[in-house]
Tab-separated table of C-alpha atoms and ligand atoms in Angstrom:
chain	number	residue	atom	x	y	z
A	1	UNK	CA	112.394	58.989	101.882
A	2	UNK	CA	112.218	60.582	104.742
A	3	UNK	CA	114.537	63.487	104.244
A	4	UNK	CA	112.276	67.336	104.516
A	5	UNK	CA	113.384	69.418	101.891
A	6	UNK	CA	112.097	72.633	102.333
A	7	UNK	CA	113.873	75.148	104.624
A	8	UNK	CA	110.710	76.076	106.774
A	9	UNK	CA	109.078	75.103	109.828
A	10	UNK	CA	105.187	73.790	109.217
A	11	UNK	CA	104.586	76.017	110.692
A	12	UNK	CA	105.321	78.900	108.553
A	13	UNK	CA	104.497	77.259	105.409
A	14	UNK	CA	101.042	77.075	106.149
A	15	UNK	CA	100.819	80.761	107.826
A	16	UNK	CA	101.272	80.729	103.864
A	17	UNK	CA	99.811	79.764	103.061
A	18	UNK	CA	96.856	80.457	104.887
A	19	UNK	CA	97.225	84.032	104.126
A	20	UNK	CA	98.157	84.165	100.109
A	21	UNK	CA	97.007	80.369	98.831
A	22	UNK	CA	93.326	79.680	97.877
A	23	UNK	CA	92.491	76.876	97.732
A	24	UNK	CA	89.622	74.205	95.701
A	25	UNK	CA	86.422	73.006	98.199
A	26	UNK	CA	88.420	74.374	101.478
A	27	UNK	CA	87.587	77.456	103.966
A	28	UNK	CA	89.558	79.400	105.048
A	29	UNK	CA	89.076	78.836	108.073
A	30	UNK	CA	89.833	75.073	107.815
A	31	UNK	CA	93.005	76.311	107.019
A	32	UNK	CA	94.156	79.009	109.309
A	33	UNK	CA	92.873	77.413	111.597
A	34	UNK	CA	94.629	73.792	111.626
A	35	UNK	CA	96.927	75.048	108.790
A	36	UNK	CA	97.144	72.121	105.499
A	37	UNK	CA	99.334	69.294	105.922
A	38	UNK	CA	102.473	70.426	103.584
A	39	UNK	CA	102.842	67.374	100.977
A	40	UNK	CA	106.974	67.346	100.271
A	41	UNK	CA	108.357	64.534	98.695
A	42	UNK	CA	105.910	60.678	97.210
A	43	UNK	CA	107.814	57.671	96.377
A	44	UNK	CA	105.192	54.669	95.442
A	45	UNK	CA	101.700	54.329	97.373
A	46	UNK	CA	103.278	56.957	99.563
A	47	UNK	CA	103.886	60.630	100.570
A	48	UNK	CA	106.322	62.315	103.403
A	49	UNK	CA	104.855	65.197	104.261
A	50	UNK	CA	107.387	67.793	106.138
A	51	UNK	CA	106.799	66.522	109.548
A	52	UNK	CA	109.066	63.059	107.328
A	53	UNK	CA	104.951	61.318	108.306
A	54	UNK	CA	104.778	58.622	105.711
A	55	UNK	CA	101.109	58.757	104.856
A	56	UNK	CA	99.647	55.276	102.904
A	57	UNK	CA	97.774	57.483	99.567
A	58	UNK	CA	94.956	55.541	98.912
A	59	UNK	CA	93.271	57.736	96.530
A	60	UNK	CA	96.065	57.709	94.481
A	61	UNK	CA	95.994	61.923	94.888
A	62	UNK	CA	92.456	62.702	93.105
A	63	UNK	CA	91.817	58.990	91.454
A	64	UNK	CA	94.753	60.213	89.258
A	65	UNK	CA	98.929	58.293	90.206
A	66	UNK	CA	97.550	55.073	88.565
A	67	UNK	CA	101.004	54.344	88.474
A	68	UNK	CA	102.029	54.956	91.890
A	69	UNK	CA	104.649	58.511	92.343
A	70	UNK	CA	108.069	58.463	91.496
A	71	UNK	CA	108.686	57.231	87.807
A	72	UNK	CA	111.597	58.354	86.475
A	73	UNK	CA	111.116	57.648	83.340
A	74	UNK	CA	108.021	60.260	83.371
A	75	UNK	CA	110.277	63.049	84.108
A	76	UNK	CA	112.981	61.873	81.617
A	77	UNK	CA	110.125	61.744	79.248
A	78	UNK	CA	109.894	66.112	80.003
A	79	UNK	CA	112.669	66.464	80.405
A	80	UNK	CA	113.992	65.584	76.903
A	81	UNK	CA	110.760	67.272	75.463
A	82	UNK	CA	110.978	69.910	76.762
A	83	UNK	CA	114.805	70.281	75.709
A	84	UNK	CA	113.943	69.220	71.473
A	85	UNK	CA	110.434	71.238	71.684
A	86	UNK	CA	108.802	72.051	75.081
A	87	UNK	CA	105.188	74.318	73.223
A	88	UNK	CA	104.804	74.418	69.978
A	89	UNK	CA	100.436	74.588	69.109
A	90	UNK	CA	98.230	72.501	67.178
A	91	UNK	CA	95.637	75.269	65.517
A	92	UNK	CA	95.861	76.557	62.241
A	93	UNK	CA	96.948	72.911	60.458
A	94	UNK	CA	100.028	73.086	62.953
A	95	UNK	CA	101.267	69.209	64.595
A	96	UNK	CA	103.953	67.806	66.396
A	97	UNK	CA	105.499	64.654	67.372
A	98	UNK	CA	103.982	63.709	70.788
A	99	UNK	CA	100.153	64.646	70.409
A	100	UNK	CA	100.030	63.023	66.484
A	101	UNK	CA	101.312	59.429	68.809
A	102	UNK	CA	99.489	59.695	71.131
A	103	UNK	CA	96.969	59.876	69.441
A	104	UNK	CA	97.330	57.374	67.676
A	105	UNK	CA	97.779	55.363	70.501
A	106	UNK	CA	94.636	56.373	72.542
A	107	UNK	CA	92.498	55.262	69.152
A	108	UNK	CA	94.433	51.926	69.554
A	109	UNK	CA	93.559	51.414	72.893
A	110	UNK	CA	90.513	52.793	73.167
A	111	UNK	CA	87.196	50.036	72.039
A	112	UNK	CA	85.758	49.764	68.611
A	113	UNK	CA	85.125	53.386	66.280
A	114	UNK	CA	86.636	55.357	68.599
A	115	UNK	CA	89.195	56.658	66.665
A	116	UNK	CA	90.152	60.388	67.300
A	117	UNK	CA	91.297	62.263	69.932
A	118	UNK	CA	90.295	66.050	70.738
A	119	UNK	CA	93.549	67.576	73.284
A	120	UNK	CA	92.352	69.691	76.754
A	121	UNK	CA	94.404	70.592	79.045
A	122	UNK	CA	91.743	68.626	81.892
A	123	UNK	CA	88.428	67.019	82.080
A	124	UNK	CA	86.543	69.980	82.928
A	125	UNK	CA	88.409	71.169	79.856
A	126	UNK	CA	87.149	67.800	77.578
A	127	UNK	CA	83.381	68.585	78.637
A	128	UNK	CA	83.241	71.357	77.972
A	129	UNK	CA	84.565	70.481	74.290
A	130	UNK	CA	81.714	67.598	75.341
A	131	UNK	CA	78.992	69.793	74.730
A	132	UNK	CA	80.032	71.900	71.811
A	133	UNK	CA	81.299	68.411	70.192
A	134	UNK	CA	77.180	67.562	70.144
A	135	UNK	CA	75.595	69.889	70.045
A	136	UNK	CA	77.799	71.193	66.807
A	137	UNK	CA	77.644	68.072	65.487
A	138	UNK	CA	73.864	67.732	65.462
A	139	UNK	CA	73.545	71.071	64.052
A	140	UNK	CA	75.607	69.615	61.629
A	141	UNK	CA	73.465	66.979	61.224
A	142	UNK	CA	70.843	69.530	59.967
A	143	UNK	CA	69.254	69.776	64.015
A	144	UNK	CA	70.305	72.565	65.734
A	145	UNK	CA	67.639	72.020	68.491
A	146	UNK	CA	68.568	68.778	69.689
A	147	UNK	CA	70.983	70.351	71.918
A	148	UNK	CA	69.860	68.924	74.872
A	149	UNK	CA	72.429	67.058	77.626
A	150	UNK	CA	71.007	64.958	80.660
A	151	UNK	CA	72.821	63.771	83.442
A	152	UNK	CA	72.605	62.480	86.576
A	153	UNK	CA	72.464	64.432	90.060
A	154	UNK	CA	75.884	63.654	92.620
A	155	UNK	CA	77.223	63.591	89.271
A	156	UNK	CA	80.660	65.214	89.288
A	157	UNK	CA	81.788	66.226	85.447
A	158	UNK	CA	84.274	69.313	86.536
A	159	UNK	CA	84.330	72.008	87.963
A	160	UNK	CA	84.354	74.653	84.782
A	161	UNK	CA	80.186	76.401	84.410
A	162	UNK	CA	80.250	73.792	81.518
A	163	UNK	CA	81.068	70.726	83.053
A	164	UNK	CA	80.387	72.077	86.473
A	165	UNK	CA	76.200	72.198	84.614
A	166	UNK	CA	76.813	68.603	83.004
A	167	UNK	CA	78.472	67.763	87.197
A	168	UNK	CA	75.033	67.207	89.008
A	169	UNK	CA	77.214	68.581	92.749
A	170	UNK	CA	74.253	71.266	94.542
A	171	UNK	CA	76.003	72.600	96.294
A	172	UNK	CA	78.372	73.346	93.112
A	173	UNK	CA	74.849	74.965	91.583
A	174	UNK	CA	73.795	76.934	93.904
A	175	UNK	CA	77.508	78.943	93.538
A	176	UNK	CA	78.051	81.599	90.143
A	177	UNK	CA	74.992	80.994	87.526
A	178	UNK	CA	75.042	77.796	86.434
A	179	UNK	CA	73.758	74.736	85.030
A	180	UNK	CA	73.911	77.226	81.618
A	181	UNK	CA	70.705	76.071	79.839
A	182	UNK	CA	69.787	72.509	78.341
A	183	UNK	CA	71.196	70.895	80.642
A	184	UNK	CA	68.542	67.964	82.172
A	185	UNK	CA	69.408	65.413	85.451
A	186	UNK	CA	67.803	62.750	86.124
A	187	UNK	CA	68.304	60.375	89.324
A	188	UNK	CA	71.264	58.046	90.658
A	189	UNK	CA	72.039	55.071	90.497
A	190	UNK	CA	72.054	54.987	94.680
A	191	UNK	CA	70.196	51.667	95.721
A	192	UNK	CA	71.825	52.043	99.369
A	193	UNK	CA	70.519	55.474	99.606
A	194	UNK	CA	67.871	55.705	97.714
A	195	UNK	CA	66.926	52.713	96.950
A	196	UNK	CA	63.305	52.445	99.740
A	197	UNK	CA	61.649	48.779	99.589
A	198	UNK	CA	62.614	48.497	95.553
A	199	UNK	CA	65.666	44.941	95.116
A	200	UNK	CA	68.865	46.598	93.894
A	201	UNK	CA	68.333	45.178	90.031
A	202	UNK	CA	64.799	46.607	89.805
A	203	UNK	CA	65.615	49.555	91.436
A	204	UNK	CA	68.464	49.317	89.162
A	205	UNK	CA	65.952	49.544	85.676
A	206	UNK	CA	63.822	51.760	87.271
A	207	UNK	CA	66.747	54.851	87.410
A	208	UNK	CA	67.457	53.729	84.101
A	209	UNK	CA	64.238	54.120	82.643
A	210	UNK	CA	64.188	58.116	84.110
A	211	UNK	CA	65.862	58.514	80.946
A	212	UNK	CA	63.675	57.030	79.194
A	213	UNK	CA	61.341	59.171	81.100
A	214	UNK	CA	63.329	62.404	80.030
A	215	UNK	CA	63.644	62.022	76.481
A	216	UNK	CA	60.319	61.098	75.979
A	217	UNK	CA	58.764	63.829	78.095
A	218	UNK	CA	62.057	66.276	76.992
A	219	UNK	CA	61.294	65.265	72.863
A	220	UNK	CA	63.264	62.275	71.804
A	221	UNK	CA	63.939	65.200	68.469
A	222	UNK	CA	65.622	68.128	71.904
A	223	UNK	CA	68.295	65.423	73.452
A	224	UNK	CA	71.694	65.195	71.686
A	225	UNK	CA	73.173	62.981	74.014
A	226	UNK	CA	73.778	61.640	77.679
A	227	UNK	CA	76.612	61.974	79.632
A	228	UNK	CA	77.664	59.877	82.953
A	229	UNK	CA	80.740	58.027	84.702
A	230	UNK	CA	80.710	54.232	84.406
A	231	UNK	CA	80.920	54.346	88.177
A	232	UNK	CA	80.508	57.631	90.445
A	233	UNK	CA	83.894	58.096	91.809
A	234	UNK	CA	83.090	62.266	93.129
A	235	UNK	CA	79.167	61.556	94.172
A	236	UNK	CA	80.849	58.423	96.345
A	237	UNK	CA	82.152	55.543	94.084
A	238	UNK	CA	77.910	54.695	93.719
A	239	UNK	CA	77.972	51.408	91.558
A	240	UNK	CA	74.940	50.908	89.675
A	241	UNK	CA	72.856	47.660	90.189
A	242	UNK	CA	73.601	45.564	87.257
A	243	UNK	CA	70.764	45.515	85.910
A	244	UNK	CA	71.447	50.060	85.271
A	245	UNK	CA	74.226	50.386	82.236
A	246	UNK	CA	72.036	47.102	79.663
A	247	UNK	CA	68.881	49.271	79.523
A	248	UNK	CA	70.489	52.912	79.254
A	249	UNK	CA	72.577	51.516	76.050
A	250	UNK	CA	68.938	50.426	75.267
A	251	UNK	CA	67.359	53.688	75.437
A	252	UNK	CA	70.738	55.457	73.986
A	253	UNK	CA	70.526	53.075	70.823
A	254	UNK	CA	66.582	53.386	70.285
A	255	UNK	CA	66.191	57.122	70.497
A	256	UNK	CA	70.089	57.561	68.802
A	257	UNK	CA	70.925	59.562	71.893
A	258	UNK	CA	75.215	60.066	71.924
A	259	UNK	CA	76.732	58.323	75.104
A	260	UNK	CA	79.279	60.005	76.681
A	261	UNK	CA	81.377	57.961	79.376
A	262	UNK	CA	83.442	60.020	81.348
A	263	UNK	CA	86.384	57.983	81.672
A	264	UNK	CA	88.324	60.748	83.978
A	265	UNK	CA	87.824	58.679	86.709
A	266	UNK	CA	87.123	54.825	85.305
A	267	UNK	CA	89.774	54.982	82.190
A	268	UNK	CA	93.739	53.190	82.385
A	269	UNK	CA	92.728	50.430	84.254
A	270	UNK	CA	91.205	51.598	86.949
A	271	UNK	CA	88.458	48.782	86.672
A	272	UNK	CA	90.437	46.436	85.425
A	273	UNK	CA	89.481	46.658	82.539
A	274	UNK	CA	91.680	50.007	79.824
A	275	UNK	CA	87.968	51.306	80.736
A	276	UNK	CA	84.956	51.148	82.799
A	277	UNK	CA	82.932	51.403	79.731
A	278	UNK	CA	84.220	48.115	79.255
A	279	UNK	CA	83.803	46.918	82.076
A	280	UNK	CA	80.104	47.863	82.018
A	281	UNK	CA	79.538	46.307	79.091
A	282	UNK	CA	78.987	49.661	77.681
A	283	UNK	CA	79.361	51.610	73.747
A	284	UNK	CA	80.088	55.274	74.324
A	285	UNK	CA	80.729	57.410	71.693
A	286	UNK	CA	82.369	59.626	72.882
A	287	UNK	CA	84.595	59.126	76.393
A	288	UNK	CA	86.500	62.054	78.164
A	289	UNK	CA	89.636	60.891	79.660
A	290	UNK	CA	91.910	62.588	81.684
A	291	UNK	CA	93.703	62.228	85.231
A	292	UNK	CA	94.817	58.773	84.477
A	293	UNK	CA	96.141	59.129	81.336
A	294	UNK	CA	99.454	60.486	82.421
A	295	UNK	CA	98.475	59.180	86.483
A	296	UNK	CA	98.571	62.952	86.907
A	297	UNK	CA	102.347	63.364	86.552
A	298	UNK	CA	100.950	66.874	83.915
A	299	UNK	CA	98.162	68.211	83.190
A	300	UNK	CA	96.358	67.107	80.647
A	301	UNK	CA	92.905	65.423	79.377
A	302	UNK	CA	90.555	65.131	75.822
A	303	UNK	CA	87.496	63.122	74.160
A	304	UNK	CA	88.014	60.494	72.173
A	305	UNK	CA	84.907	60.399	69.439
A	306	UNK	CA	83.394	57.797	67.155
A	307	UNK	CA	84.435	58.183	63.181
A	308	UNK	CA	81.127	58.802	63.064
A	309	UNK	CA	81.148	61.610	64.802
A	310	UNK	CA	84.658	63.486	63.320
A	311	UNK	CA	84.201	63.309	59.831
A	312	UNK	CA	80.794	65.068	60.942
A	313	UNK	CA	82.586	67.716	62.282
A	314	UNK	CA	85.807	67.359	60.090
A	315	UNK	CA	83.741	68.748	57.443
A	316	UNK	CA	83.216	71.996	59.533
A	317	UNK	CA	84.801	74.116	61.104
A	318	UNK	CA	84.654	73.387	64.853
A	319	UNK	CA	85.916	76.617	66.468
A	320	UNK	CA	87.204	75.319	69.703
A	321	UNK	CA	90.616	74.493	70.488
A	322	UNK	CA	92.864	75.595	74.171
A	323	UNK	CA	96.371	76.817	74.223
A	324	UNK	CA	98.314	73.673	75.258
A	325	UNK	CA	95.352	71.003	73.345
A	326	UNK	CA	98.058	68.294	73.155
A	327	UNK	CA	101.016	69.583	74.631
A	328	UNK	CA	104.064	68.780	74.115
A	329	UNK	CA	105.393	67.787	77.146
A	330	UNK	CA	101.834	66.869	79.281
A	331	UNK	CA	102.059	64.064	75.857
A	332	UNK	CA	105.040	62.923	75.687
A	333	UNK	CA	104.282	62.246	79.461
A	334	UNK	CA	101.480	60.400	78.789
A	335	UNK	CA	102.796	58.212	75.779
A	336	UNK	CA	105.872	57.517	78.491
A	337	UNK	CA	102.870	56.203	81.178
A	338	UNK	CA	100.724	54.561	78.362
A	339	UNK	CA	103.865	52.313	78.058
A	340	UNK	CA	103.920	51.067	81.578
A	341	UNK	CA	100.706	50.432	81.678
A	342	UNK	CA	101.185	48.495	78.568
A	343	UNK	CA	104.387	47.135	79.367
A	344	UNK	CA	104.193	45.812	82.827
A	345	UNK	CA	100.948	44.896	82.394
A	346	UNK	CA	100.005	46.954	85.064
A	347	UNK	CA	96.051	47.134	84.018
A	348	UNK	CA	96.056	42.604	84.311
A	349	UNK	CA	97.819	42.958	87.440
A	350	UNK	CA	94.588	44.784	89.313
A	351	UNK	CA	92.284	42.336	86.474
A	352	UNK	CA	94.131	39.203	88.166
A	353	UNK	CA	95.800	40.284	91.198
A	354	UNK	CA	95.371	43.465	92.646
A	355	UNK	CA	91.813	43.999	92.643
A	356	UNK	CA	90.505	40.643	93.706
A	357	UNK	CA	92.558	40.370	96.509
A	358	UNK	CA	91.035	43.762	97.366
A	359	UNK	CA	87.737	42.758	96.837
A	360	UNK	CA	87.847	40.029	99.701
A	361	UNK	CA	89.548	42.255	102.261
A	362	UNK	CA	86.959	45.135	100.702
A	363	UNK	CA	83.926	43.791	101.000
A	364	UNK	CA	84.260	42.587	104.977
A	365	UNK	CA	84.275	45.083	106.449
A	366	UNK	CA	80.627	44.958	106.063
A	367	UNK	CA	80.743	42.933	109.467
A	368	UNK	CA	82.228	46.331	111.109
A	369	UNK	CA	79.290	47.369	113.437
A	370	UNK	CA	79.584	51.024	111.372
A	371	UNK	CA	79.415	49.052	108.342
A	372	UNK	CA	75.913	49.167	105.687
A	373	UNK	CA	77.279	48.070	101.641
A	374	UNK	CA	81.113	47.996	100.593
A	375	UNK	CA	81.349	48.125	97.235
A	376	UNK	CA	83.793	47.586	94.722
A	377	UNK	CA	85.531	47.677	90.945
A	378	UNK	CA	88.321	47.179	90.632
A	379	UNK	CA	90.420	49.480	92.300
A	380	UNK	CA	87.971	51.750	93.484
A	381	UNK	CA	85.740	51.441	96.498
A	382	UNK	CA	83.219	53.211	99.449
A	383	UNK	CA	81.404	52.021	102.549
A	384	UNK	CA	78.460	53.205	103.227
A	385	UNK	CA	79.012	54.233	107.288
A	386	UNK	CA	75.022	53.532	109.318
A	387	UNK	CA	73.633	53.566	112.657
A	388	UNK	CA	71.601	50.542	111.714
A	389	UNK	CA	72.796	48.432	108.686
A	390	UNK	CA	69.562	46.189	108.611
A	391	UNK	CA	67.546	49.366	107.918
A	392	UNK	CA	70.267	51.237	105.824
A	393	UNK	CA	69.306	53.734	107.952
A	394	UNK	CA	71.541	56.975	107.970
A	395	UNK	CA	72.501	58.829	111.017
A	396	UNK	CA	70.846	62.053	113.113
A	397	UNK	CA	73.390	63.539	112.333
A	398	UNK	CA	73.683	66.222	110.105
A	399	UNK	CA	75.141	63.944	106.756
A	400	UNK	CA	79.118	64.010	106.323
A	401	UNK	CA	79.241	64.261	109.778
A	402	UNK	CA	79.867	60.746	111.067
A	403	UNK	CA	82.306	60.474	107.775
A	404	UNK	CA	84.236	63.692	108.775
A	405	UNK	CA	85.450	62.082	111.801
A	406	UNK	CA	86.173	58.639	110.415
A	407	UNK	CA	88.393	60.949	108.188
A	408	UNK	CA	90.124	62.693	110.608
A	409	UNK	CA	90.856	59.094	111.646
A	410	UNK	CA	92.577	57.985	108.649
A	411	UNK	CA	94.840	60.662	108.464
A	412	UNK	CA	95.344	60.684	111.801
A	413	UNK	CA	96.658	57.556	111.448
A	414	UNK	CA	98.763	58.152	107.691
A	415	UNK	CA	95.840	56.541	105.689
A	416	UNK	CA	94.283	59.237	103.169
A	417	UNK	CA	91.262	57.396	102.898
A	418	UNK	CA	87.557	59.945	102.349
A	419	UNK	CA	84.420	60.378	102.555
A	420	UNK	CA	82.094	61.998	99.941
A	421	UNK	CA	78.867	62.844	102.739
A	422	UNK	CA	78.900	59.997	104.796
A	423	UNK	CA	80.653	57.249	102.557
A	424	UNK	CA	84.042	56.975	103.178
A	425	UNK	CA	86.058	56.070	98.949
A	426	UNK	CA	89.352	54.780	98.208
A	427	UNK	CA	91.207	54.811	94.909
A	428	UNK	CA	94.580	53.080	95.198
A	429	UNK	CA	97.265	53.427	92.302
A	430	UNK	CA	97.284	50.242	90.791
A	431	UNK	CA	100.335	49.053	91.236
A	432	UNK	CA	98.705	48.071	95.165
A	433	UNK	CA	100.512	44.463	95.945
A	434	UNK	CA	99.008	42.470	98.675
A	435	UNK	CA	101.536	43.183	101.834
A	436	UNK	CA	100.301	46.664	100.382
A	437	UNK	CA	96.164	46.583	100.815
A	438	UNK	CA	97.493	44.690	103.720
A	439	UNK	CA	99.569	47.075	105.190
A	440	UNK	CA	96.111	49.821	103.512
A	441	UNK	CA	93.570	47.838	106.462
A	442	UNK	CA	95.536	47.637	109.422
A	443	UNK	CA	95.052	51.301	108.625
A	444	UNK	CA	92.091	51.270	107.551
A	445	UNK	CA	90.089	48.706	110.523
A	446	UNK	CA	92.236	50.449	113.378
A	447	UNK	CA	90.696	53.707	111.627
A	448	UNK	CA	87.447	52.369	111.701
A	449	UNK	CA	87.446	51.619	114.936
A	450	UNK	CA	88.453	54.631	116.532
A	451	UNK	CA	85.886	56.807	114.230
A	452	UNK	CA	83.535	53.891	116.131
A	453	UNK	CA	84.677	54.777	119.749
A	454	UNK	CA	84.550	58.024	119.407
A	455	UNK	CA	80.534	58.676	117.127
A	456	UNK	CA	79.650	56.167	120.546
A	457	UNK	CA	81.228	58.437	123.315
A	458	UNK	CA	80.166	61.925	121.478
A	459	UNK	CA	76.654	59.801	121.247
A	460	UNK	CA	76.210	59.894	117.453
A	461	UNK	CA	75.150	56.239	116.850
A	462	UNK	CA	71.889	57.120	116.427
A	463	UNK	CA	69.465	56.617	113.275
A	464	UNK	CA	67.422	59.785	111.413
A	465	UNK	CA	63.983	59.434	111.430
B	1	PXG	N1	85.201	63.378	85.158
B	1	PXG	C1	84.640	62.946	85.777
B	1	PXG	C2	83.878	61.758	86.635
B	1	PXG	C3	85.779	63.607	87.771
B	1	PXG	O1	86.197	62.802	88.077
B	1	PXG	C4	86.611	65.569	86.123
B	1	PXG	C5	85.468	65.205	84.817
B	1	PXG	C6	86.939	66.937	86.132
B	1	PXG	O2	88.477	66.865	85.564
B	1	PXG	P1	89.623	67.594	85.987
B	1	PXG	O3	90.836	67.524	85.336
B	1	PXG	O4	89.314	69.085	85.713
B	1	PXG	O5	89.967	68.175	87.494
B	1	PXG	C7	86.121	65.171	87.513
B	1	PXG	C8	87.808	65.533	88.361
B	1	PXG	C9	86.976	64.509	94.627
B	1	PXG	C10	87.457	65.442	93.544
B	1	PXG	O6	87.033	65.409	95.725
B	1	PXG	C11	87.002	64.950	91.749
B	1	PXG	C12	87.504	65.200	90.772
B	1	PXG	C13	88.632	67.013	91.406
B	1	PXG	C14	88.639	66.687	92.111
B	1	PXG	C15	88.415	66.069	93.285
B	1	PXG	O7	86.692	63.576	94.735
B	1	PXG	N2	87.680	64.701	89.321
């Protein structure tokens, strides 16, 4: 595991990387100054870098490597499929066995009447598909003006023009001429940061009712769909108060609004059920899937839609599709991943073993002087860093300053735990054992202690007015 496979010194690789490789969500200055960490291989929950360090990946890549790294079965499935049929498309009345088998498997796993899959190459593409699906659905039903999609501030639904418009990331909307028309955003159910004097339950209801207010304001016959992540991931693992989702469901039912659950992170076991919708008790009409579908071993995503939508869309020609919709190699890898998740009972392991063990330790972090609230659902958790827990204070420094210091300490201690503003987040592979979690917490405690010392030393342990 510690063998270094690259043949160049790290500094040379970093210089070449900074010279020619444009990274997502990064600045040149950062890449050239420090150089990117070069990841060379991975096994289980550990990454190795070009310096031979062993890094505990408590983010499962980007929330996706659900079964852990290094499963040969997936590599073998890919190689077999590449030899047999490396590519064919699913346009023009053609199909192939991997796409057939995967669509069938997904309709078996997905709850209720979610029985039909439109494949894409990623979560962003799948959400672009969803925009066109829901608008086409209502148009086919004689309501072309029912085309507004409601989403939430601080949601993440992807990085393409359509999906980033659905997302509610201000920094993304500031670049490149988005959002597209007829997307409307309501507030997120983030009690810690935005709940003010309300109790969490009261706040959850108030935030859900913003959906109803928006529908009434925009017009019931104008609103096509509401999209949300069952637990907001990239926004900082924001878990809604318990009152939130039942009220959202009631409102969607009452006004005939299609509910799109973006399961790109929550799907495939992360919340302790196959889908986050099951954990949150909601009945979506469409689910967006990607990431854990293949545990990140191959790029694939899709939309799982219910019988009614499939029927309405199928009655017309849906002028939409991607070269790689249902790509046979990606589909074969996803099938093998789902086989492993099922046969090794990994979702049960999350629900019965890993998540309860993790939850106890995670929630105990609130006794650390830097930590305010600790939220966790299944294998996705967040902590809010604060200079004063009793008042849920924000730091006086610019948002994210403290989170970044903490993340730097984590990286230095060979732990991938990320920051979103001044929240720290984890989303480890689902296969973690209690012993892995113990090791993770040794590193978390060390990193938090070092961050606290550093923040105190710099005089940053101060609340904003
Ligand atoms: N929906 C959700 C809920 C996501 O989290 C997407 C859609 C888009 O999927 P693709 O496959 O197009 O990336 C995502 C992706 C982060 C981070 O920093 C999160 C994502 C992607 C990249 C970075 O937390 N989520």
